[in-house]
Every structure is written in C-alpha cells, then in structure tokens.
Short mmCIF file of C-alpha atoms (C1' of nucleotides) in Angstrom, two decimals:
data_model
loop_
_atom_site.label_atom_id
_atom_site.label_comp_id
_atom_site.label_asym_id
_atom_site.label_seq_id
_atom_site.Cartn_x
_atom_site.Cartn_y
_atom_site.Cartn_z
CA MET A 196 0.00 0.00 0.00
CA GLU A 197 2.14 2.79 1.34
CA THR A 198 5.37 0.89 0.98
CA LEU A 199 6.07 1.51 -2.69
CA ILE A 200 9.51 2.91 -3.13
CA LYS A 201 10.61 4.71 -6.26
CA GLU A 202 13.84 2.92 -7.07
CA PRO A 203 16.35 5.32 -8.63
CA THR A 204 17.77 4.62 -12.06
CA THR A 205 20.60 7.05 -12.79
CA ARG A 206 23.99 6.94 -11.08
CA ASN A 207 23.40 10.18 -9.21
CA ALA A 208 19.94 9.28 -8.07
CA LYS A 209 21.17 5.94 -6.79
CA ASN A 210 23.73 7.76 -4.79
CA THR A 211 21.12 10.02 -3.21
CA PHE A 212 18.91 7.05 -2.48
CA ASN A 213 21.72 5.24 -0.71
CA MET A 214 22.71 8.31 1.26
CA ILE A 215 19.17 8.56 2.59
CA ILE A 216 19.23 4.96 3.70
CA GLU A 217 22.64 5.15 5.27
CA SER A 218 21.85 8.32 7.19
CA ALA A 219 18.56 6.90 8.37
CA ILE A 220 20.16 3.71 9.64
CA ASN A 221 22.60 5.66 11.76
CA LEU A 222 20.02 8.08 13.09
CA PHE A 223 17.44 5.41 13.83
CA TYR A 224 20.10 3.61 15.78
CA LYS A 225 21.25 6.63 17.70
CA ASN A 226 17.90 8.29 18.40
CA GLY A 227 15.29 5.70 17.58
CA TYR A 228 12.57 5.92 14.95
CA HIS A 229 10.48 8.45 16.80
CA GLY A 230 13.51 10.46 17.83
CA THR A 231 14.56 10.90 14.21
CA THR A 232 12.89 13.44 11.94
CA VAL A 233 12.83 13.36 8.17
CA ASN A 234 14.69 16.65 8.29
CA ASN A 235 17.41 15.08 10.40
CA ILE A 236 17.79 12.40 7.80
CA THR A 237 17.95 14.74 4.83
CA GLN A 238 20.36 17.04 6.62
CA GLU A 239 22.64 14.15 7.45
CA ALA A 240 22.41 13.00 3.84
CA GLY A 241 23.18 16.51 2.59
CA ILE A 242 20.01 16.90 0.55
CA ALA A 243 16.83 18.98 0.72
CA ALA A 244 13.80 17.80 2.65
CA GLY A 245 11.71 17.44 -0.48
CA THR A 246 14.19 15.12 -2.12
CA PHE A 247 13.33 12.48 0.44
CA TYR A 248 9.84 12.18 -1.01
CA LEU A 249 11.13 11.54 -4.50
CA TYR A 250 12.13 8.09 -3.30
CA PHE A 251 10.05 7.27 -0.27
CA PRO A 252 6.35 8.03 0.11
CA SER A 253 6.70 8.36 3.87
CA LYS A 254 9.06 8.02 6.79
CA LEU A 255 7.46 4.70 7.67
CA SER A 256 8.04 3.25 4.21
CA LEU A 257 11.75 4.02 4.56
CA TYR A 258 11.81 2.25 7.89
CA LYS A 259 10.10 -0.80 6.43
CA HIS A 260 12.50 -0.85 3.51
CA ILE A 261 15.49 -0.84 5.85
CA LEU A 262 13.96 -3.54 8.01
CA ILE A 263 13.40 -5.82 5.04
CA MET A 264 16.95 -5.22 3.78
CA PHE A 265 18.33 -6.17 7.15
CA SER A 266 16.26 -9.27 7.63
CA HIS A 267 17.31 -10.57 4.22
CA ASN A 268 20.90 -9.82 5.11
CA ILE A 269 20.81 -11.66 8.40
CA ARG A 270 19.10 -14.69 7.01
CA ARG A 271 21.38 -14.88 4.02
CA THR A 272 24.56 -14.47 6.03
CA ILE A 273 23.67 -16.98 8.70
CA ALA A 274 22.31 -19.52 6.23
CA ALA A 275 25.48 -19.30 4.17
CA ASN A 276 27.78 -19.73 7.17
CA VAL A 277 25.77 -22.55 8.66
CA ALA A 278 25.57 -24.39 5.34
CA GLU A 279 29.35 -24.74 5.34
CA LYS A 280 29.24 -26.83 8.49
CA VAL A 281 28.39 -30.50 8.50
CA THR A 282 27.33 -31.70 11.93
CA ARG A 283 24.46 -30.20 13.89
CA TYR A 284 26.88 -29.38 16.67
CA GLU A 285 29.01 -27.31 14.33
CA LYS A 286 25.98 -25.75 12.69
CA GLU A 287 24.62 -24.70 16.05
CA ARG A 288 27.90 -23.17 17.05
CA GLU A 289 28.26 -21.34 13.77
CA GLY A 290 24.69 -20.07 13.87
CA LEU A 291 25.12 -18.44 17.25
CA LYS A 292 28.54 -17.09 16.43
CA SER A 293 27.43 -15.59 13.12
CA PHE A 294 24.47 -13.94 14.76
CA ILE A 295 26.48 -12.42 17.58
CA MET A 296 29.16 -11.20 15.23
CA LEU A 297 26.57 -9.61 12.97
CA ALA A 298 25.01 -7.92 15.98
CA LYS A 299 28.35 -6.64 17.18
CA GLU A 300 29.57 -5.39 13.82
CA ASN A 301 26.23 -3.92 12.97
CA PRO A 302 24.39 -2.98 16.12
CA GLN A 303 22.08 -0.77 14.07
CA MET A 304 20.67 -3.86 12.48
CA TYR A 305 19.93 -5.59 15.73
CA ASN A 306 18.41 -2.48 17.20
CA ILE A 307 16.20 -1.57 14.28
CA ILE A 308 14.77 -5.07 14.01
CA TRP A 309 13.76 -5.11 17.64
CA GLU A 310 12.29 -1.66 17.47
CA SER A 311 9.91 -2.92 14.79
CA LEU A 312 7.97 -4.56 17.58
CA TYR A 313 6.84 -1.04 18.50
CA ILE A 314 6.43 0.32 15.00
CA ASP A 315 4.94 -2.45 12.92
CA ARG A 316 4.17 -5.54 14.91
CA ALA A 317 3.16 -7.52 11.83
CA LEU A 318 6.59 -7.09 10.29
CA PHE A 319 8.21 -8.23 13.49
CA LYS A 320 6.02 -11.33 13.64
CA ASP A 321 6.73 -12.17 10.02
CA TYR A 322 10.42 -11.83 10.58
CA TYR A 323 10.64 -14.12 13.57
CA GLU A 324 8.11 -16.64 12.38
CA SER A 325 9.82 -17.16 9.07
CA PHE A 326 13.17 -17.31 10.83
CA ALA A 327 11.76 -19.93 13.17
CA LYS A 328 10.28 -21.92 10.30
CA ARG A 329 13.68 -22.41 8.71
CA TYR A 330 15.27 -23.20 12.02
CA ILE A 331 12.66 -25.82 12.79
CA LYS A 332 13.24 -27.48 9.42
CA GLY A 333 16.95 -27.74 10.17
CA LEU A 334 16.29 -29.14 13.61
CA ASN A 335 13.82 -31.67 12.26
CA ASN A 336 16.40 -32.89 9.78
CA SER A 337 18.88 -33.34 12.58
CA VAL A 338 16.33 -35.29 14.58
CA LYS A 339 15.82 -37.64 11.63
CA ARG A 340 19.55 -38.14 11.34
CA GLU A 341 19.64 -38.82 15.05
CA GLU A 342 22.09 -36.03 15.66
CA ILE A 343 19.88 -34.41 18.25
CA ARG A 344 17.29 -35.73 20.64
CA ALA A 345 13.63 -35.83 19.67
CA LEU A 346 12.39 -32.77 21.53
CA ASP A 347 9.58 -30.49 20.38
CA THR A 348 11.54 -28.63 17.73
CA GLU A 349 9.26 -25.62 17.65
CA VAL A 350 9.85 -24.96 21.31
CA VAL A 351 13.54 -25.69 20.94
CA SER A 352 13.80 -23.23 18.06
CA TYR A 353 12.35 -20.45 20.18
CA ILE A 354 14.61 -21.34 23.06
CA LEU A 355 17.70 -21.18 20.91
CA MET A 356 16.58 -18.02 19.11
CA GLY A 357 16.02 -16.48 22.51
CA VAL A 358 19.51 -17.23 23.59
CA ALA A 359 21.00 -15.73 20.44
CA ASN A 360 18.91 -12.62 20.77
CA PHE A 361 19.64 -11.98 24.38
CA ILE A 362 23.33 -12.51 23.99
CA GLY A 363 23.18 -10.21 20.99
CA LEU A 364 21.50 -7.68 23.23
CA LYS A 365 24.15 -8.07 25.89
CA VAL A 366 26.90 -7.52 23.37
CA VAL A 367 25.19 -4.57 21.67
CA LEU A 368 24.23 -2.78 24.88
CA ASP A 369 27.34 -3.66 26.80
CA LEU A 370 25.24 -5.21 29.51
CA GLY A 371 27.15 -6.68 32.42
CA ASP A 372 30.90 -6.52 32.85
CA ASN A 373 31.61 -7.15 29.28
CA ASN A 374 35.09 -7.80 28.19
CA ASP A 375 33.09 -10.36 26.34
CA ASP A 376 35.06 -12.48 24.05
CA ILE A 377 32.57 -13.88 21.58
CA GLU A 378 34.41 -17.20 21.39
CA HIS A 379 34.14 -17.58 25.13
CA ILE A 380 30.41 -16.92 25.15
CA VAL A 381 29.86 -19.37 22.35
CA ASP A 382 31.93 -21.97 24.17
CA VAL A 383 29.84 -21.65 27.32
CA TYR A 384 26.69 -21.92 25.25
CA MET A 385 27.85 -25.06 23.44
CA ASP A 386 28.96 -26.61 26.70
CA LEU A 387 25.53 -25.90 28.14
CA ILE A 388 23.53 -27.38 25.30
CA LYS A 389 25.91 -30.32 25.01
CA HIS A 390 26.22 -31.41 28.62
CA GLY A 391 23.32 -29.63 30.27
CA LEU A 392 23.34 -27.33 33.25
CA PHE A 393 23.29 -29.79 36.10
CA GLN A 394 25.93 -31.98 37.70
CA MET B 282 15.05 15.07 38.23
CA GLU B 283 11.89 15.01 36.20
CA THR B 284 10.60 11.85 37.78
CA LEU B 285 9.06 13.29 40.94
CA ILE B 286 5.52 12.18 41.24
CA LYS B 287 3.03 13.88 43.48
CA GLU B 288 1.60 10.93 45.41
CA PRO B 289 -2.06 11.50 46.19
CA THR B 290 -3.22 11.47 49.80
CA THR B 291 -7.02 11.51 49.87
CA ARG B 292 -9.21 8.59 48.86
CA ASN B 293 -10.53 10.35 45.75
CA ALA B 294 -7.17 11.54 44.60
CA LYS B 295 -5.76 8.06 44.98
CA ASN B 296 -8.52 6.82 42.80
CA THR B 297 -7.74 9.35 40.09
CA PHE B 298 -4.06 8.56 40.32
CA ASN B 299 -4.72 4.86 39.86
CA MET B 300 -7.10 5.44 36.98
CA ILE B 301 -4.40 7.37 35.16
CA ILE B 302 -1.95 4.55 35.64
CA GLU B 303 -4.37 1.84 34.65
CA SER B 304 -5.48 3.67 31.51
CA ALA B 305 -1.90 4.38 30.56
CA ILE B 306 -0.86 0.76 30.94
CA ASN B 307 -3.58 -0.38 28.59
CA LEU B 308 -2.98 2.34 26.03
CA PHE B 309 0.80 1.96 26.06
CA TYR B 310 0.26 -1.72 25.46
CA LYS B 311 -2.20 -1.25 22.64
CA ASN B 312 -0.64 1.71 20.85
CA GLY B 313 2.84 2.04 22.26
CA TYR B 314 4.31 4.97 24.14
CA HIS B 315 4.57 7.23 21.13
CA GLY B 316 1.18 6.20 19.82
CA THR B 317 -0.47 7.25 23.07
CA THR B 318 -1.23 10.89 23.85
CA VAL B 319 -1.76 12.36 27.27
CA ASN B 320 -5.24 13.27 26.12
CA ASN B 321 -5.91 9.66 25.23
CA ILE B 322 -4.94 8.68 28.72
CA THR B 323 -7.04 11.30 30.46
CA GLN B 324 -10.04 10.54 28.27
CA GLU B 325 -9.76 6.84 29.02
CA ALA B 326 -9.45 7.67 32.71
CA GLY B 327 -12.47 9.96 32.52
CA ILE B 328 -10.68 13.07 33.74
CA ALA B 329 -9.61 16.40 32.29
CA ALA B 330 -6.27 16.85 30.59
CA GLY B 331 -4.99 19.21 33.26
CA THR B 332 -5.63 16.72 36.03
CA PHE B 333 -2.88 14.55 34.67
CA TYR B 334 -0.31 17.18 35.61
CA LEU B 335 -1.45 17.31 39.20
CA TYR B 336 0.20 13.94 39.66
CA PHE B 337 2.81 13.54 36.96
CA PRO B 338 5.16 16.27 35.76
CA SER B 339 5.31 14.74 32.29
CA LYS B 340 4.25 11.84 30.14
CA LEU B 341 7.72 10.35 30.45
CA SER B 342 7.63 10.43 34.23
CA LEU B 343 4.42 8.41 34.17
CA TYR B 344 6.05 5.88 31.89
CA LYS B 345 9.03 5.57 34.20
CA HIS B 346 6.78 5.17 37.20
CA ILE B 347 4.92 2.32 35.53
CA LEU B 348 8.14 0.67 34.48
CA ILE B 349 9.52 0.72 38.00
CA MET B 350 6.27 -0.64 39.41
CA PHE B 351 6.41 -3.51 36.98
CA SER B 352 10.02 -4.40 37.52
CA HIS B 353 9.48 -4.53 41.28
CA ASN B 354 6.47 -6.69 40.72
CA ILE B 355 8.24 -9.16 38.50
CA ARG B 356 11.23 -9.47 40.75
CA ARG B 357 9.14 -9.85 43.87
CA THR B 358 6.83 -12.44 42.37
CA ILE B 359 9.56 -14.58 40.87
CA ALA B 360 11.78 -14.34 43.91
CA ALA B 361 8.92 -15.42 46.17
CA ASN B 362 7.99 -18.37 44.00
CA VAL B 363 11.55 -19.52 43.51
CA ALA B 364 12.33 -19.24 47.21
CA GLU B 365 9.73 -21.92 47.94
CA LYS B 366 11.67 -24.46 45.94
CA VAL B 367 14.67 -26.31 47.27
CA THR B 368 16.79 -27.79 44.53
CA ARG B 369 18.30 -25.75 41.73
CA TYR B 370 16.42 -27.89 39.26
CA GLU B 371 13.12 -26.98 40.84
CA LYS B 372 14.11 -23.34 41.22
CA GLU B 373 15.01 -23.15 37.55
CA ARG B 374 11.71 -24.68 36.54
CA GLU B 375 9.73 -22.40 38.81
CA GLY B 376 11.61 -19.30 37.63
CA LEU B 377 10.79 -19.90 33.99
CA LYS B 378 7.23 -20.90 34.70
CA SER B 379 6.56 -17.86 36.89
CA PHE B 380 7.98 -15.56 34.28
CA ILE B 381 5.95 -17.01 31.44
CA MET B 382 2.79 -16.97 33.48
CA LEU B 383 3.35 -13.36 34.45
CA ALA B 384 3.92 -12.48 30.81
CA LYS B 385 0.79 -14.29 29.72
CA GLU B 386 -1.47 -12.89 32.43
CA ASN B 387 -0.04 -9.45 32.05
CA PRO B 388 1.26 -8.94 28.54
CA GLN B 389 1.25 -5.19 29.08
CA MET B 390 4.03 -5.64 31.57
CA TYR B 391 6.22 -7.59 29.26
CA ASN B 392 5.63 -5.20 26.42
CA ILE B 393 6.22 -2.01 28.33
CA ILE B 394 9.48 -3.25 29.80
CA TRP B 395 10.86 -4.09 26.39
CA GLU B 396 9.75 -0.81 24.91
CA SER B 397 11.90 0.96 27.47
CA LEU B 398 14.86 0.00 25.33
CA TYR B 399 13.60 2.65 22.91
CA ILE B 400 12.49 5.21 25.44
CA ASP B 401 15.04 5.21 28.20
CA ARG B 402 17.92 2.88 27.56
CA ALA B 403 19.45 3.48 30.99
CA LEU B 404 16.32 2.18 32.72
CA PHE B 405 16.36 -0.89 30.55
CA LYS B 406 20.01 -1.56 31.35
CA ASP B 407 19.42 -1.09 35.06
CA TYR B 408 16.53 -3.46 34.99
CA TYR B 409 18.31 -6.30 33.27
CA GLU B 410 21.63 -5.86 34.98
CA SER B 411 20.13 -5.94 38.42
CA PHE B 412 18.01 -8.90 37.44
CA ALA B 413 21.12 -10.65 36.17
CA LYS B 414 23.04 -9.84 39.34
CA ARG B 415 20.55 -11.68 41.50
CA TYR B 416 20.40 -14.55 39.09
CA ILE B 417 24.16 -14.89 39.06
CA LYS B 418 24.24 -14.99 42.84
CA GLY B 419 21.75 -17.83 42.86
CA LEU B 420 23.70 -19.72 40.24
CA ASN B 421 26.96 -19.22 42.11
CA ASN B 422 25.41 -20.66 45.23
CA SER B 423 24.29 -23.69 43.28
CA VAL B 424 27.77 -24.11 41.86
CA LYS B 425 29.20 -24.13 45.40
CA ARG B 426 26.68 -26.73 46.45
CA GLU B 427 27.66 -28.75 43.41
CA GLU B 428 24.12 -28.74 42.12
CA ILE B 429 25.13 -27.31 38.77
CA ARG B 430 28.30 -27.46 36.75
CA ALA B 431 30.97 -24.79 37.09
CA LEU B 432 30.22 -22.76 33.96
CA ASP B 433 30.68 -19.01 33.62
CA THR B 434 27.60 -17.99 35.57
CA GLU B 435 27.35 -14.53 34.05
CA VAL B 436 27.07 -15.96 30.57
CA VAL B 437 24.72 -18.67 31.79
CA SER B 438 22.49 -16.08 33.41
CA TYR B 439 22.13 -14.18 30.16
CA ILE B 440 21.47 -17.39 28.28
CA LEU B 441 18.70 -18.40 30.64
CA MET B 442 17.24 -14.91 30.81
CA GLY B 443 17.22 -14.91 27.02
CA VAL B 444 15.24 -18.09 26.91
CA ALA B 445 12.65 -16.80 29.35
CA ASN B 446 12.28 -13.55 27.47
CA PHE B 447 11.90 -15.06 24.07
CA ILE B 448 9.40 -17.63 25.21
CA GLY B 449 7.56 -14.82 26.94
CA LEU B 450 7.57 -13.00 23.64
CA LYS B 451 6.25 -16.04 21.82
CA VAL B 452 3.44 -16.41 24.29
CA VAL B 453 2.56 -12.71 24.36
CA LEU B 454 2.64 -12.22 20.60
CA ASP B 455 1.18 -15.55 19.70
CA LEU B 456 4.17 -16.32 17.58
CA GLY B 457 4.13 -19.67 15.85
CA ASP B 458 1.32 -22.19 16.01
CA ASN B 459 0.62 -21.60 19.62
CA ASN B 460 -1.64 -23.98 21.32
CA ASP B 461 1.12 -23.47 23.79
CA ASP B 462 0.60 -25.18 27.02
CA ILE B 463 2.98 -23.51 29.43
CA GLU B 464 3.69 -26.76 31.24
CA HIS B 465 4.74 -28.35 27.99
CA ILE B 466 7.10 -25.52 27.11
CA VAL B 467 8.66 -25.62 30.54
CA ASP B 468 9.08 -29.39 30.28
CA VAL B 469 10.93 -29.11 26.99
CA TYR B 470 13.13 -26.42 28.46
CA MET B 471 13.99 -28.46 31.54
CA ASP B 472 14.69 -31.51 29.43
CA LEU B 473 17.01 -29.43 27.29
CA ILE B 474 19.03 -27.95 30.13
CA LYS B 475 19.08 -31.27 31.96
CA HIS B 476 20.13 -33.64 29.20
CA GLY B 477 21.43 -31.30 26.53
CA LEU B 478 20.38 -31.03 22.94
CA PHE B 479 22.45 -33.75 21.35
CA GLN B 480 22.13 -37.53 21.25
"C1'" DA C 50 -22.88 27.28 57.48
"C1'" DT C 51 -18.47 29.22 56.10
"C1'" DA C 52 -13.76 29.34 55.04
"C1'" DT C 53 -9.99 27.17 53.21
"C1'" DA C 54 -7.48 24.05 50.78
"C1'" DA C 55 -7.33 20.31 47.66
"C1'" DA C 56 -8.86 18.53 43.18
"C1'" DA C 57 -10.39 19.05 38.90
"C1'" DT C 58 -11.47 21.47 34.56
"C1'" DG C 59 -10.67 22.23 29.48
"C1'" DA C 60 -9.73 25.73 26.22
"C1'" DA C 61 -5.61 27.95 24.70
"C1'" DT C 62 -0.58 27.99 23.68
"C1'" DG C 63 3.48 27.03 21.44
"C1'" DG C 64 6.51 23.91 19.55
"C1'" DT C 65 7.47 20.08 16.63
"C1'" DC C 66 7.24 17.65 12.53
"C1'" DA C 67 5.78 15.02 8.28
"C1'" DT C 68 4.61 16.30 4.00
"C1'" DT C 69 3.78 19.44 -0.15
"C1'" DC C 70 4.64 22.14 -4.16
"C1'" DA C 71 5.96 25.90 -7.12
"C1'" DG C 72 10.06 26.82 -8.79
"C1'" DT C 73 15.22 25.90 -10.05
"C1'" DT C 74 19.13 23.18 -11.48
"C1'" DT C 75 21.36 19.43 -13.79
"C1'" DG C 76 22.14 16.01 -17.21
"C1'" DT C 77 21.30 14.08 -21.73
"C1'" DG C 78 20.24 13.13 -26.45
"C1'" DA C 79 19.44 15.23 -30.87
"C1'" DT D 19 23.34 24.59 -28.61
"C1'" DC D 20 18.65 23.64 -27.36
"C1'" DA D 21 14.88 21.39 -25.30
"C1'" DC D 22 13.12 18.20 -22.36
"C1'" DA D 23 12.91 15.39 -18.50
"C1'" DA D 24 14.74 13.92 -14.37
"C1'" DA D 25 16.52 15.54 -9.89
"C1'" DC D 26 16.54 18.60 -6.59
"C1'" DT D 27 15.30 22.63 -3.61
"C1'" DG D 28 13.55 24.62 0.84
"C1'" DA D 29 10.15 27.64 2.56
"C1'" DA D 30 5.38 27.03 3.70
"C1'" DT D 31 1.44 24.27 5.40
"C1'" DG D 32 -1.30 22.10 8.52
"C1'" DA D 33 -1.89 18.53 11.80
"C1'" DC D 34 -0.74 16.92 16.07
"C1'" DC D 35 0.15 17.04 20.91
"C1'" DA D 36 2.49 17.97 25.49
"C1'" DT D 37 1.85 21.24 28.66
"C1'" DT D 38 -0.18 25.54 31.05
"C1'" DC D 39 -3.25 28.30 33.74
"C1'" DA D 40 -7.21 31.00 35.00
"C1'" DT D 41 -11.24 29.37 36.74
"C1'" DT D 42 -14.59 26.25 39.00
"C1'" DT D 43 -15.97 22.40 41.90
"C1'" DT D 44 -15.57 19.43 45.86
"C1'" DA D 45 -14.30 18.01 50.44
"C1'" DT D 46 -13.19 19.01 55.13
"C1'" DA D 47 -12.58 21.15 59.51
"C1'" DT D 48 -14.38 24.49 62.64
#
DNA sequence: ATATAAAATGAATGGTCATTCAGTTTGTGA
DNA sequence: TCACAAACTGAATGACCATTCATTTTATAT
C-alpha cells in the first residue's frame, strides 16, 4: 500500500537514495525511529527535505525498507555460514557465532529489528516466524539423522533463538561486565547445550 | 530530576491517580508509548487533561513510574515463588514458569518493559543488569553446592534470561502455532538444560 | 454554614514535525 | 546549442500534541 519505493535509475539518483538509507540507519540507531525526523535524515544526507519524497512516500516506508533489507541480510549471512558446516553441533555453534558477530559489527541492524515490535508488529512477527520456520526445518532434519534428541523442535527453536537474541542484546548494549570475548560466550553456550546445566 | 511524582493522599485523589496509571498501561500496550497521547490517557481515565499534571510532571515520568512498578512486581513475584523451591532444578523450573505466566497474564508488563529500550535505555540496562546480578548470585550458590556445573555464571544467566524472554515474547505475541501449554514448554526447556540437545 | 485548601477542569498555547509544491538546477540526447 | 525530463530545492502548510493556567468544583474542619 504505502510501501512503494521509487527505485532510482541514474547513477546520481542511486547515490542520493543510498545516502538517505545510510543516514537513516545511523540516526534510527542513535535516536530511535520516533527520535529521528525526516529533516534530520535529509540534513545528514546533505540533501533537501523534499528530495526524500522523490524516493520514499513516507518516513514509515523508509523504515520498512530498511527492516526488510536487514532481515534478508541476516538470514542470508547466517544460512550461508551454517551451510558450510556438517554436523548439527558445528551448525549450532556457527549459527550463534554468526548472529552475535553480525550484531556486534552492525548494532544498528539488531536495534532496528527489535524496534519494529513497536512500529509495525506484523513485520516483526513475520520476521521471527519465518526465521523460526527455517530453524525448525533444520532441527527436524537433525532429529531424523539422530544427531539431536527428539524434543519439540518448535519450542527448541524459540529457546535457541532467545539465547542468540539476548546474547546479541548483551553484546550490543554492553550489559554486564563485558570484556566479552565472543568465542568464550559461544563456548559456554555449546557446553551448556551439550552437557546440560546440572551436575 | 523530572521523575518526581506527586503521590495522592485523599481517597478520591488516589482513585484518580490509579485510573491514570491503569489507563496508561492499557494504552501503552495497545498503541505504544509514542502512539499514546496524554489526552488519550485522560479521556480513558475519565478526567480532564490538566488533572494529569497534578500527579505527573510529564508523560515520560508516568512511563518511568509504571516501568519501575512492573520491575518490582516481577522481581518480587519470581523471587517469592523460587524461594519456595529447594533444589536448583526446581528453582530453575519455577523461575521460567513464573515468568511465562506473568507475561501471559499481564502482557502489558512484558511489552512495556521491552519498549523501554527505545524510550530510556538506561532504565532498561538497570533493569536487566540488576536482574542478572541476582540470578548470578543464585547460580553461584548452586555451583558451590555442586548442584550445577561450574560454567561461567554470568554468561549462563544471560542465556537463561534470554530463553525466558523469548518464550515470553512467543506467548505474548502468539508467535508460531501456539496452542502453547505452558507446562509443555517448561518441560521441553527443563529436558534441554538437563540432558542437553544432542544424542 | 463558612472558610480554606485540595482537586479538577478544558480551552488555549506554542513547539514540533511530516509532508507538499511551485520553482530551479542538472544532465542528456538530438 | 537547445529542449526536455529527471533531480533537486527549501520555505510554507497544517496537523498533532504535550503542557499551562485562569477558573470552578468538591471536600473538610471548625
């Protein structure tokens, strides 16, 4: 409906388009969606306010565009890294590690995706449900191959997604003491899901 | 600074005060902080706009007040329920179950706490760090008693908090298929952290 | 009953922004 | 070099909304 974006064609226009997106990503991260005005964005991008509306019909449509870009990016990156691994154990390790590294290198991404819960709940749901769907498929395969135990894979997928997200949060927000070595965190996690918590 | 609330003294004033809070909780949940106006709140509470400012110096101060109320509530409830259990295994089970039930019975609470990440990041950090601190203490005790393995308890605390939060999210947002029986979810979780994921 | 303070009112204010549009500049193809 | 379209400009518009304040109502204590 409102989400139609006028994709630029010429070299210069493409440049402007990308500047808008880049500026918006940084400002949304720093000040949040509601704390960022269209004028902030255009100023940061070095263009006039009106130029914004040549490409995006509204501030919200820009936000949605960025969100969709990011979610493709995350899924693609993680899927590619995980596909290189063979065993479920290695896949699990790689999945968490890729996610945390993405979050750390690109905290804007992490932040903007979570904020969608308060801007467009449907987008948020779509994102996590389709993420979960893929995850569940992978887990089901591993159950068939008898690599992992036959637990309810839907519940397991949400448990493991929860872990990744919260650790991502910890890394992004510098929660806790935080000299956090990603390898160390991933090691603790793998130890936990391999041997369990209890003696 | 801005957070000073004028606590009401008389019976009627207390009533008004509570109506403001109750209306705000529901509206913040339904439409988010930014999607809720002070006039919405006062209308819902059946009072005049100006009355709001007899008790709260600003919209933000009301939000903070609600957030603090909730975080006390959560901590108190979970701590009380967990304290009744003896073994770490039982405490862990009770902690997750209490949290999910709180989230389900009171989705506003869950939602408003997470939104704080986009409204007042310092409050959010405080909340989770102090929650984690307590959790870590409990885990450390259990390590000493040789109930659980000697993992890095800070990392473990964030892992387990992540699980609780994401499952809470799933329940609140109706993510996935969702005939979710809380007992079932908790069982899967306990199985996972008891026996691990792998064969 | 009266005085006094506490509560409540709601229209008005002022600031903030997303969005528009009439006009200008830039690039390109003939 | 000219004309035409595509890009761009930025001041103006109008809606929205937190907050104020002069005034009125209500409750209480004497």
